[in-house]
GROMACS .gro file of C-alpha atoms in nm:
model
  353
    1UNK     CA    1  -1.005  -1.591   0.537
    2UNK     CA    2  -1.121  -1.288   0.400
    3UNK     CA    3  -1.448  -1.097   0.484
    4UNK     CA    4  -1.615  -0.806   0.310
    5UNK     CA    5  -1.940  -0.615   0.350
    6UNK     CA    6  -2.263  -0.805   0.294
    7UNK     CA    7  -2.607  -0.665   0.219
    8UNK     CA    8  -2.903  -0.888   0.302
    9UNK     CA    9  -3.123  -0.989   0.591
   10UNK     CA   10  -3.110  -1.289   0.825
   11UNK     CA   11  -3.068  -1.338   1.198
   12UNK     CA   12  -2.915  -1.577   1.445
   13UNK     CA   13  -2.685  -1.867   1.510
   14UNK     CA   14  -2.813  -2.223   1.481
   15UNK     CA   15  -2.641  -2.524   1.641
   16UNK     CA   16  -2.687  -2.865   1.479
   17UNK     CA   17  -2.611  -3.222   1.583
   18UNK     CA   18  -2.445  -3.356   1.267
   19UNK     CA   19  -2.512  -3.718   1.349
   20UNK     CA   20  -2.881  -3.645   1.284
   21UNK     CA   21  -2.861  -3.293   1.132
   22UNK     CA   22  -3.126  -3.179   1.377
   23UNK     CA   23  -3.115  -2.841   1.545
   24UNK     CA   24  -2.993  -2.845   1.902
   25UNK     CA   25  -2.999  -2.472   1.969
   26UNK     CA   26  -3.127  -2.166   1.790
   27UNK     CA   27  -2.960  -1.844   1.900
   28UNK     CA   28  -3.135  -1.526   1.796
   29UNK     CA   29  -2.878  -1.257   1.733
   30UNK     CA   30  -2.979  -0.895   1.769
   31UNK     CA   31  -2.871  -0.807   1.416
   32UNK     CA   32  -2.719  -0.968   1.106
   33UNK     CA   33  -2.391  -1.151   1.160
   34UNK     CA   34  -2.086  -1.032   0.962
   35UNK     CA   35  -1.791  -1.209   1.125
   36UNK     CA   36  -1.724  -1.513   1.346
   37UNK     CA   37  -1.429  -1.652   1.541
   38UNK     CA   38  -1.380  -1.932   1.795
   39UNK     CA   39  -1.211  -1.886   2.132
   40UNK     CA   40  -0.874  -2.066   2.165
   41UNK     CA   41  -1.032  -2.338   2.381
   42UNK     CA   42  -1.321  -2.383   2.132
   43UNK     CA   43  -1.580  -2.337   2.406
   44UNK     CA   44  -1.709  -2.001   2.290
   45UNK     CA   45  -1.771  -1.815   1.970
   46UNK     CA   46  -1.770  -1.443   1.901
   47UNK     CA   47  -1.988  -1.281   1.637
   48UNK     CA   48  -1.989  -0.929   1.499
   49UNK     CA   49  -2.301  -0.790   1.337
   50UNK     CA   50  -2.415  -0.530   1.088
   51UNK     CA   51  -2.509  -0.271   1.350
   52UNK     CA   52  -2.177  -0.281   1.532
   53UNK     CA   53  -2.260  -0.524   1.813
   54UNK     CA   54  -2.014  -0.790   1.928
   55UNK     CA   55  -2.165  -1.092   2.105
   56UNK     CA   56  -2.017  -1.390   2.290
   57UNK     CA   57  -2.190  -1.730   2.281
   58UNK     CA   58  -2.146  -2.065   2.455
   59UNK     CA   59  -2.095  -2.337   2.194
   60UNK     CA   60  -2.234  -2.626   2.398
   61UNK     CA   61  -2.556  -2.462   2.521
   62UNK     CA   62  -2.614  -2.192   2.263
   63UNK     CA   63  -2.652  -1.940   2.545
   64UNK     CA   64  -2.568  -1.578   2.484
   65UNK     CA   65  -2.304  -1.478   2.739
   66UNK     CA   66  -2.204  -1.118   2.669
   67UNK     CA   67  -2.308  -0.827   2.451
   68UNK     CA   68  -2.038  -0.574   2.369
   69UNK     CA   69  -2.164  -0.238   2.243
   70UNK     CA   70  -1.972   0.070   2.135
   71UNK     CA   71  -1.918   0.052   1.761
   72UNK     CA   72  -2.148   0.269   1.553
   73UNK     CA   73  -2.127   0.077   1.224
   74UNK     CA   74  -2.097  -0.281   1.100
   75UNK     CA   75  -1.826  -0.518   1.225
   76UNK     CA   76  -1.595  -0.642   0.950
   77UNK     CA   77  -1.359  -0.862   1.151
   78UNK     CA   78  -1.323  -1.012   1.499
   79UNK     CA   79  -1.025  -1.185   1.661
   80UNK     CA   80  -0.945  -1.368   1.983
   81UNK     CA   81  -0.611  -1.334   2.161
   82UNK     CA   82  -0.416  -1.658   2.210
   83UNK     CA   83  -0.465  -1.639   2.588
   84UNK     CA   84  -0.840  -1.602   2.543
   85UNK     CA   85  -0.865  -1.292   2.762
   86UNK     CA   86  -0.914  -1.034   2.487
   87UNK     CA   87  -1.140  -0.991   2.186
   88UNK     CA   88  -1.067  -0.742   1.909
   89UNK     CA   89  -1.319  -0.603   1.663
   90UNK     CA   90  -1.272  -0.394   1.347
   91UNK     CA   91  -1.553  -0.179   1.216
   92UNK     CA   92  -1.675   0.041   0.932
   93UNK     CA   93  -1.684   0.321   1.189
   94UNK     CA   94  -1.302   0.341   1.133
   95UNK     CA   95  -1.215   0.216   1.483
   96UNK     CA   96  -1.075  -0.100   1.638
   97UNK     CA   97  -1.196  -0.195   1.985
   98UNK     CA   98  -1.040  -0.427   2.239
   99UNK     CA   99  -1.273  -0.606   2.483
  100UNK     CA  100  -1.231  -0.803   2.803
  101UNK     CA  101  -1.368  -1.148   2.713
  102UNK     CA  102  -1.467  -1.217   3.073
  103UNK     CA  103  -1.669  -0.903   3.140
  104UNK     CA  104  -1.745  -0.761   2.795
  105UNK     CA  105  -1.600  -0.424   2.898
  106UNK     CA  106  -1.433  -0.219   2.625
  107UNK     CA  107  -1.072  -0.192   2.737
  108UNK     CA  108  -0.950   0.030   2.452
  109UNK     CA  109  -1.107   0.223   2.167
  110UNK     CA  110  -0.829   0.242   1.907
  111UNK     CA  111  -0.861   0.537   1.670
  112UNK     CA  112  -0.642   0.627   1.375
  113UNK     CA  113  -0.786   0.471   1.060
  114UNK     CA  114  -0.964   0.716   0.832
  115UNK     CA  115  -1.183   0.467   0.647
  116UNK     CA  116  -1.350   0.135   0.722
  117UNK     CA  117  -1.129  -0.126   0.886
  118UNK     CA  118  -1.146  -0.466   0.714
  119UNK     CA  119  -0.904  -0.683   0.912
  120UNK     CA  120  -0.775  -0.717   1.265
  121UNK     CA  121  -0.528  -0.980   1.386
  122UNK     CA  122  -0.349  -1.061   1.713
  123UNK     CA  123   0.016  -1.157   1.712
  124UNK     CA  124   0.074  -1.518   1.824
  125UNK     CA  125   0.177  -1.403   2.174
  126UNK     CA  126  -0.123  -1.170   2.195
  127UNK     CA  127   0.081  -0.862   2.276
  128UNK     CA  128   0.031  -0.683   1.946
  129UNK     CA  129  -0.274  -0.605   1.741
  130UNK     CA  130  -0.255  -0.536   1.368
  131UNK     CA  131  -0.531  -0.376   1.162
  132UNK     CA  132  -0.576  -0.278   0.799
  133UNK     CA  133  -0.847  -0.150   0.571
  134UNK     CA  134  -0.968   0.085   0.304
  135UNK     CA  135  -0.746   0.375   0.403
  136UNK     CA  136  -0.450   0.169   0.281
  137UNK     CA  137  -0.267   0.174   0.614
  138UNK     CA  138  -0.150  -0.108   0.839
  139UNK     CA  139  -0.154  -0.009   1.204
  140UNK     CA  140   0.018  -0.173   1.497
  141UNK     CA  141  -0.120  -0.144   1.851
  142UNK     CA  142   0.001  -0.254   2.192
  143UNK     CA  143  -0.283  -0.478   2.308
  144UNK     CA  144  -0.186  -0.442   2.674
  145UNK     CA  145  -0.176  -0.061   2.686
  146UNK     CA  146  -0.373   0.042   2.378
  147UNK     CA  147  -0.086   0.262   2.265
  148UNK     CA  148  -0.047   0.304   1.888
  149UNK     CA  149   0.272   0.176   1.734
  150UNK     CA  150   0.407   0.185   1.383
  151UNK     CA  151   0.178   0.302   1.104
  152UNK     CA  152   0.262   0.163   0.761
  153UNK     CA  153   0.148   0.348   0.450
  154UNK     CA  154   0.239   0.122   0.159
  155UNK     CA  155   0.052   0.333  -0.102
  156UNK     CA  156  -0.067   0.012  -0.264
  157UNK     CA  157  -0.441   0.065  -0.231
  158UNK     CA  158  -0.696  -0.091  -0.004
  159UNK     CA  159  -0.589  -0.382   0.217
  160UNK     CA  160  -0.797  -0.694   0.178
  161UNK     CA  161  -0.586  -0.950   0.361
  162UNK     CA  162  -0.358  -0.974   0.664
  163UNK     CA  163  -0.174  -1.284   0.782
  164UNK     CA  164   0.086  -1.324   1.057
  165UNK     CA  165   0.363  -1.582   1.047
  166UNK     CA  166   0.346  -1.859   1.311
  167UNK     CA  167   0.657  -1.726   1.487
  168UNK     CA  168   0.513  -1.374   1.500
  169UNK     CA  169   0.802  -1.224   1.308
  170UNK     CA  170   0.625  -1.116   0.990
  171UNK     CA  171   0.290  -0.978   0.883
  172UNK     CA  172   0.184  -1.022   0.522
  173UNK     CA  173  -0.057  -0.781   0.354
  174UNK     CA  174  -0.260  -0.836   0.038
  175UNK     CA  175  -0.378  -0.536  -0.163
  176UNK     CA  176  -0.641  -0.447  -0.420
  177UNK     CA  177  -0.380  -0.386  -0.693
  178UNK     CA  178  -0.228  -0.734  -0.653
  179UNK     CA  179   0.066  -0.645  -0.434
  180UNK     CA  180   0.172  -0.867  -0.145
  181UNK     CA  181   0.418  -0.729   0.108
  182UNK     CA  182   0.591  -0.867   0.418
  183UNK     CA  183   0.657  -0.639   0.714
  184UNK     CA  184   0.875  -0.688   1.020
  185UNK     CA  185   0.647  -0.715   1.323
  186UNK     CA  186   0.904  -0.567   1.560
  187UNK     CA  187   1.013  -0.263   1.360
  188UNK     CA  188   0.745  -0.225   1.094
  189UNK     CA  189   1.013  -0.212   0.827
  190UNK     CA  190   0.944  -0.350   0.479
  191UNK     CA  191   1.065  -0.701   0.420
  192UNK     CA  192   0.996  -0.890   0.101
  193UNK     CA  193   0.778  -0.793  -0.190
  194UNK     CA  194   0.603  -1.076  -0.372
  195UNK     CA  195   0.609  -0.935  -0.720
  196UNK     CA  196   0.419  -1.151  -0.968
  197UNK     CA  197   0.063  -1.061  -0.872
  198UNK     CA  198  -0.129  -0.819  -1.093
  199UNK     CA  199  -0.486  -0.877  -0.971
  200UNK     CA  200  -0.673  -0.832  -0.642
  201UNK     CA  201  -0.531  -1.060  -0.373
  202UNK     CA  202  -0.825  -1.259  -0.237
  203UNK     CA  203  -0.645  -1.488   0.009
  204UNK     CA  204  -0.315  -1.515   0.191
  205UNK     CA  205  -0.182  -1.780   0.432
  206UNK     CA  206   0.146  -1.882   0.596
  207UNK     CA  207   0.239  -2.249   0.606
  208UNK     CA  208   0.236  -2.404   0.956
  209UNK     CA  209   0.617  -2.394   0.971
  210UNK     CA  210   0.627  -2.038   0.839
  211UNK     CA  211   0.858  -2.123   0.551
  212UNK     CA  212   0.607  -2.070   0.272
  213UNK     CA  213   0.326  -1.833   0.183
  214UNK     CA  214   0.028  -1.918  -0.036
  215UNK     CA  215  -0.177  -1.650  -0.209
  216UNK     CA  216  -0.485  -1.653  -0.428
  217UNK     CA  217  -0.606  -1.385  -0.663
  218UNK     CA  218  -0.879  -1.272  -0.897
  219UNK     CA  219  -0.683  -1.409  -1.194
  220UNK     CA  220  -0.775  -1.772  -1.112
  221UNK     CA  221  -0.433  -1.858  -0.971
  222UNK     CA  222  -0.282  -1.991  -0.653
  223UNK     CA  223   0.083  -1.905  -0.597
  224UNK     CA  224   0.336  -2.052  -0.354
  225UNK     CA  225   0.623  -1.838  -0.230
  226UNK     CA  226   0.941  -1.887  -0.031
  227UNK     CA  227   0.886  -1.677   0.283
  228UNK     CA  228   1.260  -1.624   0.339
  229UNK     CA  229   1.353  -1.506  -0.012
  230UNK     CA  230   1.025  -1.395  -0.169
  231UNK     CA  231   1.090  -1.622  -0.467
  232UNK     CA  232   0.796  -1.775  -0.647
  233UNK     CA  233   0.819  -2.150  -0.590
  234UNK     CA  234   0.527  -2.265  -0.801
  235UNK     CA  235   0.198  -2.162  -0.955
  236UNK     CA  236  -0.114  -2.375  -0.935
  237UNK     CA  237  -0.335  -2.334  -1.239
  238UNK     CA  238  -0.655  -2.518  -1.313
  239UNK     CA  239  -0.932  -2.299  -1.181
  240UNK     CA  240  -1.141  -2.138  -1.452
  241UNK     CA  241  -1.279  -1.852  -1.243
  242UNK     CA  242  -1.177  -1.627  -0.954
  243UNK     CA  243  -1.015  -1.807  -0.659
  244UNK     CA  244  -1.168  -1.683  -0.336
  245UNK     CA  245  -0.950  -1.835  -0.068
  246UNK     CA  246  -0.647  -2.050   0.006
  247UNK     CA  247  -0.545  -2.260   0.306
  248UNK     CA  248  -0.260  -2.492   0.409
  249UNK     CA  249  -0.322  -2.835   0.554
  250UNK     CA  250  -0.206  -2.867   0.917
  251UNK     CA  251   0.101  -3.066   0.808
  252UNK     CA  252   0.182  -2.810   0.536
  253UNK     CA  253   0.194  -3.067   0.256
  254UNK     CA  254  -0.108  -2.952   0.057
  255UNK     CA  255  -0.290  -2.631  -0.030
  256UNK     CA  256  -0.665  -2.609  -0.075
  257UNK     CA  257  -0.820  -2.339  -0.291
  258UNK     CA  258  -1.188  -2.264  -0.347
  259UNK     CA  259  -1.312  -2.099  -0.663
  260UNK     CA  260  -1.620  -1.952  -0.824
  261UNK     CA  261  -1.584  -2.227  -1.087
  262UNK     CA  262  -1.739  -2.476  -0.844
  263UNK     CA  263  -1.424  -2.668  -0.755
  264UNK     CA  264  -1.191  -2.700  -0.462
  265UNK     CA  265  -0.842  -2.796  -0.576
  266UNK     CA  266  -0.578  -2.959  -0.360
  267UNK     CA  267  -0.223  -2.880  -0.465
  268UNK     CA  268   0.084  -3.073  -0.355
  269UNK     CA  269   0.332  -2.825  -0.209
  270UNK     CA  270   0.639  -3.021  -0.318
  271UNK     CA  271   0.530  -3.084  -0.675
  272UNK     CA  272   0.312  -2.788  -0.781
  273UNK     CA  273   0.062  -3.044  -0.903
  274UNK     CA  274  -0.311  -3.017  -0.850
  275UNK     CA  275  -0.355  -3.367  -0.714
  276UNK     CA  276  -0.731  -3.362  -0.660
  277UNK     CA  277  -1.007  -3.143  -0.797
  278UNK     CA  278  -1.322  -3.172  -0.588
  279UNK     CA  279  -1.595  -3.105  -0.841
  280UNK     CA  280  -1.955  -3.064  -0.734
  281UNK     CA  281  -2.126  -2.885  -1.023
  282UNK     CA  282  -2.342  -2.684  -0.780
  283UNK     CA  283  -2.178  -2.344  -0.802
  284UNK     CA  284  -1.888  -2.157  -0.655
  285UNK     CA  285  -1.686  -2.296  -0.364
  286UNK     CA  286  -1.607  -1.970  -0.191
  287UNK     CA  287  -1.405  -2.097   0.104
  288UNK     CA  288  -1.227  -2.410   0.221
  289UNK     CA  289  -1.094  -2.503   0.564
  290UNK     CA  290  -0.896  -2.801   0.688
  291UNK     CA  291  -0.995  -2.989   1.001
  292UNK     CA  292  -0.732  -2.963   1.278
  293UNK     CA  293  -0.621  -3.324   1.215
  294UNK     CA  294  -0.588  -3.252   0.842
  295UNK     CA  295  -0.802  -3.548   0.738
  296UNK     CA  296  -1.109  -3.357   0.621
  297UNK     CA  297  -1.186  -3.040   0.430
  298UNK     CA  298  -1.498  -2.829   0.475
  299UNK     CA  299  -1.619  -2.612   0.188
  300UNK     CA  300  -1.891  -2.350   0.164
  301UNK     CA  301  -2.094  -2.309  -0.153
  302UNK     CA  302  -2.306  -2.070  -0.349
  303UNK     CA  303  -2.617  -2.288  -0.303
  304UNK     CA  304  -2.595  -2.253   0.076
  305UNK     CA  305  -2.449  -2.593   0.165
  306UNK     CA  306  -2.141  -2.675   0.368
  307UNK     CA  307  -1.977  -2.997   0.250
  308UNK     CA  308  -1.716  -3.222   0.406
  309UNK     CA  309  -1.459  -3.410   0.197
  310UNK     CA  310  -1.189  -3.670   0.252
  311UNK     CA  311  -0.858  -3.497   0.199
  312UNK     CA  312  -0.674  -3.803   0.065
  313UNK     CA  313  -0.929  -3.930  -0.184
  314UNK     CA  314  -1.152  -3.633  -0.246
  315UNK     CA  315  -1.453  -3.851  -0.163
  316UNK     CA  316  -1.759  -3.655  -0.044
  317UNK     CA  317  -1.875  -3.678   0.315
  318UNK     CA  318  -2.178  -3.528   0.491
  319UNK     CA  319  -2.361  -3.227   0.351
  320UNK     CA  320  -2.457  -2.964   0.609
  321UNK     CA  321  -2.776  -2.818   0.470
  322UNK     CA  322  -2.939  -2.518   0.632
  323UNK     CA  323  -2.823  -2.190   0.482
  324UNK     CA  324  -3.068  -2.037   0.236
  325UNK     CA  325  -2.804  -1.846   0.043
  326UNK     CA  326  -2.438  -1.874  -0.051
  327UNK     CA  327  -2.196  -1.951   0.233
  328UNK     CA  328  -1.952  -1.666   0.265
  329UNK     CA  329  -1.709  -1.792   0.528
  330UNK     CA  330  -1.645  -2.090   0.754
  331UNK     CA  331  -1.397  -2.211   1.014
  332UNK     CA  332  -1.315  -2.518   1.221
  333UNK     CA  333  -1.270  -2.485   1.595
  334UNK     CA  334  -0.923  -2.583   1.719
  335UNK     CA  335  -1.065  -2.892   1.890
  336UNK     CA  336  -1.226  -3.006   1.566
  337UNK     CA  337  -1.573  -3.048   1.715
  338UNK     CA  338  -1.737  -2.741   1.564
  339UNK     CA  339  -1.770  -2.572   1.228
  340UNK     CA  340  -1.897  -2.215   1.216
  341UNK     CA  341  -2.036  -2.077   0.890
  342UNK     CA  342  -2.221  -1.770   0.775
  343UNK     CA  343  -2.384  -1.670   0.450
  344UNK     CA  344  -2.447  -1.359   0.245
  345UNK     CA  345  -2.776  -1.316   0.429
  346UNK     CA  346  -2.554  -1.268   0.737
  347UNK     CA  347  -2.710  -1.574   0.901
  348UNK     CA  348  -2.462  -1.773   1.111
  349UNK     CA  349  -2.478  -2.143   1.192
  350UNK     CA  350  -2.273  -2.349   1.434
  351UNK     CA  351  -2.245  -2.719   1.352
  352UNK     CA  352  -2.164  -2.991   1.609
  353UNK     CA  353  -1.941  -3.252   1.444
   0.00000   0.00000   0.00000
């Protein structure tokens, strides 16, 4: 999912019991939260805030475990390595930092970007780190030594999205001018160019088997691509406003897209048909995420609610009410017990499902 700069007030992480929707824990963060990610075992959550602080929390107790300081400007993106031993953070101070998740010590301060860094991602095996941002470069780093690797300069404008294929072979980049490019993770050489975009790429995702790529853009479209040939397989129309994000179901059979038009649409991968349009009439659905078992979809909305839906029928489930402003991003933990969400007031909430 994508994340950009936010500009309002709000503090903390709140944990709810969703059987009663009562607060279990209230965590007071030092500053406004800008990015969230779960640990691979779903037991901890990392937040990055407006003033450059990275914090580690215990999901079950709400206890703050570690505070990682070193950045001098807001955190735009955080990532956990697959082994759970490292945390990466990308900042507006133009640096990427790598932290020991057990001690909170900064292992490496990675310098090279010349403008704010929007995205940071670990390779599936955790050995490489990839970052991209407003300087238009994609930078590869050795996460074990901190040594810089290949630097890609596509000359396609600012980078708003990075996604890595499940097998770790390819990294896909989405750019402000609508370009989507695939790059070889080993050599950094250019692979495929997905050519039919002409508007800002707002979302990019690989299918679970790595054979397809879904993208969303500011032109109200979701597009499905063959990851091996770069051919456009199908286009999903139906949204009447900008599409903010796109996600594959865990089995790869459907694509969910959330739009400013107030709908989440589910498209069938094998038919290019929008099978279900979840319509709520309450404002934009900025992001959608599948549960790990693929049976439910969580969506975040402009009115501050997080809503759960049945994937098969589109029937509404519980409404998680607590944010006071539009929900900017959300994610399921890998175990399926937790949902983390944060809003444009930079207030983060952790929900116990």
